[in-house]
């Protein structure tokens, strides 16, 4: 009888594991960078050639390795980072599993050079397809260099699946950028085919690092997020709408210092900015979520980019509330977990602050390193408490006049501001309607002298009937009236000028278009958004100063959300500096 089952050869096992760990050159960069960060490096240099398929080299000045460790680390399941099963639950370093180096070595020509500063000399190990070819002593400073050449040279099929060099290099650059953002205290140099593309010396804060990596325009639009609930902390930066990008790749979430891809975080961010983004546009956000190791599972995928939260709803709420607070300048006020009103009565806006105060000094941004992210941050004192009684800032603007097309011209000490009357009115109405719907505000209602009867088709009537309770809450008195018709007896005062036939007609049409998409909450918001849009002033009639004043007062009341519910900006601003420049006055 012949034996059919046998243990696989070690190199074959490694190559199988490599299939999981090493998908493309960017995965090599990821594993090597993780190791360098784990080794406590102060500066790391990454060089790639031909999209990483010809060469990936990572050099660091971290702790390095002894000769024995150099040999050991290239074997599978050797790690200095995990000693027991319990450690698996609390993975605090980037790497785990101890299979990255062995896997990479099995599908490339890998050279490892390392010196730990304590041994007599450094060690160089050369491998080819998982087999050690040469081990020799070498003189070098403390640190480690891993050079990976000809990735997948022994896996032609995998090699064929690689996209072009440019695409692969793009993935690598994106990843290096993420790591640079997460570790501002570490210096990074990154080069492609001999050309340095990124050189970021160590700095003491995330914001300084952001300034090195993003344009001035982006930085000027960023607002700080720092929000904690229990032991979950969210911090980072979000660009204020109307600033937006056309791809969701502009959202960079990190969980406990690790760049992740995560649907929940993206969804929460969309929720927080739901009424400030145009369709198909995405926020720019760099967000760091810190939570206890045991509340998150990063061990979902060998590449460790996906995570699983033990309490996803809680994480979701922290993001929604934290981002919303940062953007609207007002506290949320609702206990976490309760999701209905995301339209707070925010007393003071960040924009308003910006208007009346002299050039704000750059706030000292948080230093994620000095601020030991493992410790939950103290609950945040919301500054708005202090400012609550100051008069509205929109109201303090000077009124210049109005322009045809429903524009109002305003000015502050250093800005000329064009306000879109329709968009502003829409925002005010929307906030009022939402508050009324959440029964947090009273909406004035006005009886119609002659009740208005509206007729619909059977389908339309059913649709409208399903929205009657919301309409009721926000000040409409609408009742079913015979077959497929309704009678409107009262309307919210803020809609009293609207053409009811058009308003209800379009409302029902939009509801039908939407059908049963989205959850009931989203559908209701759509309805309120449409109502606000229909009811908002449209005609370009000339406004009286008093009407403008009252508009500005109302705007102050709604907070600082400087976009209409569809995401269009409410104001266009021209700084005095800009105007001087245009007019040749320096
Ligand atoms: P893991 O990172 O999961 O432990 P790796 O295969 O990536 O597995 O690395 C194996 C071990 O090699 C690490 O635990 C570490 O001790 C050592 N090592 C790898 N890269 C470096 C480096 N750049 N500097 C110091 N030690 C390193
Ligand atoms: Mg590792």
PDB file of C-alpha atoms in Angstrom, residues 105-208:
ATOM      1  CA  UNK A 105      10.657  35.545   0.580  1.00  0.00           C
ATOM      2  CA  UNK A 106       8.998  32.536  -1.014  1.00  0.00           C
ATOM      3  CA  UNK A 107       7.780  34.484  -4.043  1.00  0.00           C
ATOM      4  CA  UNK A 108      10.724  36.789  -4.698  1.00  0.00           C
ATOM      5  CA  UNK A 109      14.476  37.261  -4.470  1.00  0.00           C
ATOM      6  CA  UNK A 110      14.763  38.759  -1.018  1.00  0.00           C
ATOM      7  CA  UNK A 111      17.777  40.242   0.708  1.00  0.00           C
ATOM      8  CA  UNK A 112      17.637  41.101   4.382  1.00  0.00           C
ATOM      9  CA  UNK A 113      20.280  43.254   6.028  1.00  0.00           C
ATOM     10  CA  UNK A 114      20.025  44.047   9.676  1.00  0.00           C
ATOM     11  CA  UNK A 115      22.035  45.186  12.668  1.00  0.00           C
ATOM     12  CA  UNK A 116      20.726  45.524  16.188  1.00  0.00           C
ATOM     13  CA  UNK A 117      23.499  47.755  17.494  1.00  0.00           C
ATOM     14  CA  UNK A 118      24.507  45.156  20.104  1.00  0.00           C
ATOM     15  CA  UNK A 119      25.894  42.234  18.115  1.00  0.00           C
ATOM     16  CA  UNK A 120      29.406  42.308  16.809  1.00  0.00           C
ATOM     17  CA  UNK A 121      28.323  42.981  13.274  1.00  0.00           C
ATOM     18  CA  UNK A 122      25.332  43.094  11.003  1.00  0.00           C
ATOM     19  CA  UNK A 123      23.916  40.186   9.041  1.00  0.00           C
ATOM     20  CA  UNK A 124      23.023  39.825   5.403  1.00  0.00           C
ATOM     21  CA  UNK A 125      20.757  36.995   4.245  1.00  0.00           C
ATOM     22  CA  UNK A 126      20.030  36.324   0.590  1.00  0.00           C
ATOM     23  CA  UNK A 127      17.063  34.196  -0.383  1.00  0.00           C
ATOM     24  CA  UNK A 128      15.571  33.029  -3.621  1.00  0.00           C
ATOM     25  CA  UNK A 129      12.067  31.610  -3.837  1.00  0.00           C
ATOM     26  CA  UNK A 130      12.136  30.777  -0.146  1.00  0.00           C
ATOM     27  CA  UNK A 131      15.538  29.084  -0.082  1.00  0.00           C
ATOM     28  CA  UNK A 132      18.489  30.618   1.722  1.00  0.00           C
ATOM     29  CA  UNK A 133      21.341  31.199  -0.740  1.00  0.00           C
ATOM     30  CA  UNK A 134      23.848  33.072   1.354  1.00  0.00           C
ATOM     31  CA  UNK A 135      24.361  34.338   4.899  1.00  0.00           C
ATOM     32  CA  UNK A 136      27.275  36.625   5.686  1.00  0.00           C
ATOM     33  CA  UNK A 137      28.334  39.306   8.142  1.00  0.00           C
ATOM     34  CA  UNK A 138      28.117  42.888   7.022  1.00  0.00           C
ATOM     35  CA  UNK A 139      29.050  46.264   8.462  1.00  0.00           C
ATOM     36  CA  UNK A 140      26.147  48.686   8.773  1.00  0.00           C
ATOM     37  CA  UNK A 141      24.456  51.135  11.127  1.00  0.00           C
ATOM     38  CA  UNK A 142      21.606  50.036  13.348  1.00  0.00           C
ATOM     39  CA  UNK A 143      18.428  49.220  11.486  1.00  0.00           C
ATOM     40  CA  UNK A 144      17.090  46.968   8.804  1.00  0.00           C
ATOM     41  CA  UNK A 145      16.952  46.925   5.020  1.00  0.00           C
ATOM     42  CA  UNK A 146      14.662  44.525   3.216  1.00  0.00           C
ATOM     43  CA  UNK A 147      15.050  44.377  -0.520  1.00  0.00           C
ATOM     44  CA  UNK A 148      12.476  42.454  -2.531  1.00  0.00           C
ATOM     45  CA  UNK A 149      13.355  41.918  -6.187  1.00  0.00           C
ATOM     46  CA  UNK A 150      11.395  40.282  -8.987  1.00  0.00           C
ATOM     47  CA  UNK A 151       8.221  39.700  -7.084  1.00  0.00           C
ATOM     48  CA  UNK A 152       6.306  36.601  -8.271  1.00  0.00           C
ATOM     49  CA  UNK A 153       9.233  35.548 -10.480  1.00  0.00           C
ATOM     50  CA  UNK A 154       8.272  31.977  -9.664  1.00  0.00           C
ATOM     51  CA  UNK A 155       4.521  32.560  -9.957  1.00  0.00           C
ATOM     52  CA  UNK A 156       4.039  33.581 -13.595  1.00  0.00           C
ATOM     53  CA  UNK A 157       0.261  33.545 -13.403  1.00  0.00           C
ATOM     54  CA  UNK A 158       0.185  35.909 -10.453  1.00  0.00           C
ATOM     55  CA  UNK A 159       2.685  38.119 -12.187  1.00  0.00           C
ATOM     56  CA  UNK A 160       0.444  38.316 -15.204  1.00  0.00           C
ATOM     57  CA  UNK A 161      -2.418  39.551 -13.075  1.00  0.00           C
ATOM     58  CA  UNK A 162      -0.537  42.640 -11.975  1.00  0.00           C
ATOM     59  CA  UNK A 163      -1.907  45.848 -13.411  1.00  0.00           C
ATOM     60  CA  UNK A 164       0.424  48.255 -15.170  1.00  0.00           C
ATOM     61  CA  UNK A 165       3.378  49.756 -13.296  1.00  0.00           C
ATOM     62  CA  UNK A 166       1.535  53.029 -12.889  1.00  0.00           C
ATOM     63  CA  UNK A 167      -1.453  51.432 -11.220  1.00  0.00           C
ATOM     64  CA  UNK A 168       0.712  49.388  -8.866  1.00  0.00           C
ATOM     65  CA  UNK A 169       2.807  52.437  -8.018  1.00  0.00           C
ATOM     66  CA  UNK A 170      -0.404  54.350  -7.346  1.00  0.00           C
ATOM     67  CA  UNK A 171      -1.481  51.781  -4.773  1.00  0.00           C
ATOM     68  CA  UNK A 172       1.900  51.969  -3.118  1.00  0.00           C
ATOM     69  CA  UNK A 173       1.969  55.738  -2.975  1.00  0.00           C
ATOM     70  CA  UNK A 174      -1.500  55.802  -1.485  1.00  0.00           C
ATOM     71  CA  UNK A 175      -0.481  53.353   1.168  1.00  0.00           C
ATOM     72  CA  UNK A 176       2.724  55.209   2.031  1.00  0.00           C
ATOM     73  CA  UNK A 177       0.717  58.431   2.335  1.00  0.00           C
ATOM     74  CA  UNK A 178      -1.668  56.764   4.758  1.00  0.00           C
ATOM     75  CA  UNK A 179       1.147  55.536   6.943  1.00  0.00           C
ATOM     76  CA  UNK A 180       2.764  58.974   6.862  1.00  0.00           C
ATOM     77  CA  UNK A 181      -0.504  60.455   8.113  1.00  0.00           C
ATOM     78  CA  UNK A 182      -0.847  57.936  10.888  1.00  0.00           C
ATOM     79  CA  UNK A 183       2.747  58.431  12.075  1.00  0.00           C
ATOM     80  CA  UNK A 184       3.654  62.106  11.911  1.00  0.00           C
ATOM     81  CA  UNK A 185       6.540  61.476  14.296  1.00  0.00           C
ATOM     82  CA  UNK A 186       8.297  59.236  11.782  1.00  0.00           C
ATOM     83  CA  UNK A 187      10.125  60.662   8.768  1.00  0.00           C
ATOM     84  CA  UNK A 188       9.389  59.102   5.364  1.00  0.00           C
ATOM     85  CA  UNK A 189      11.118  59.286   2.023  1.00  0.00           C
ATOM     86  CA  UNK A 190       9.467  57.592  -0.912  1.00  0.00           C
ATOM     87  CA  UNK A 191      10.908  57.235  -4.397  1.00  0.00           C
ATOM     88  CA  UNK A 192       9.686  55.696  -7.650  1.00  0.00           C
ATOM     89  CA  UNK A 193      12.241  54.677 -10.263  1.00  0.00           C
ATOM     90  CA  UNK A 194      14.871  56.885  -8.686  1.00  0.00           C
ATOM     91  CA  UNK A 195      12.663  59.972  -8.350  1.00  0.00           C
ATOM     92  CA  UNK A 196      11.765  61.104  -4.848  1.00  0.00           C
ATOM     93  CA  UNK A 197       8.019  61.643  -4.745  1.00  0.00           C
ATOM     94  CA  UNK A 198       7.531  62.254  -1.058  1.00  0.00           C
ATOM     95  CA  UNK A 199       9.846  63.506   1.637  1.00  0.00           C
ATOM     96  CA  UNK A 200       8.243  64.203   4.965  1.00  0.00           C
ATOM     97  CA  UNK A 201      10.520  64.886   7.918  1.00  0.00           C
ATOM     98  CA  UNK A 202       9.200  63.984  11.363  1.00  0.00           C
ATOM     99  CA  UNK A 203       6.816  66.530  12.860  1.00  0.00           C
ATOM    100  CA  UNK A 204       4.952  66.746  16.113  1.00  0.00           C
ATOM    101  CA  UNK A 205       1.348  66.753  14.949  1.00  0.00           C
ATOM    102  CA  UNK A 206      -1.003  65.218  12.452  1.00  0.00           C
ATOM    103  CA  UNK A 207      -1.938  68.645  11.189  1.00  0.00           C
ATOM    104  CA  UNK A 208       1.644  69.510  10.301  1.00  0.00           C
TER     105      UNK A 208
END
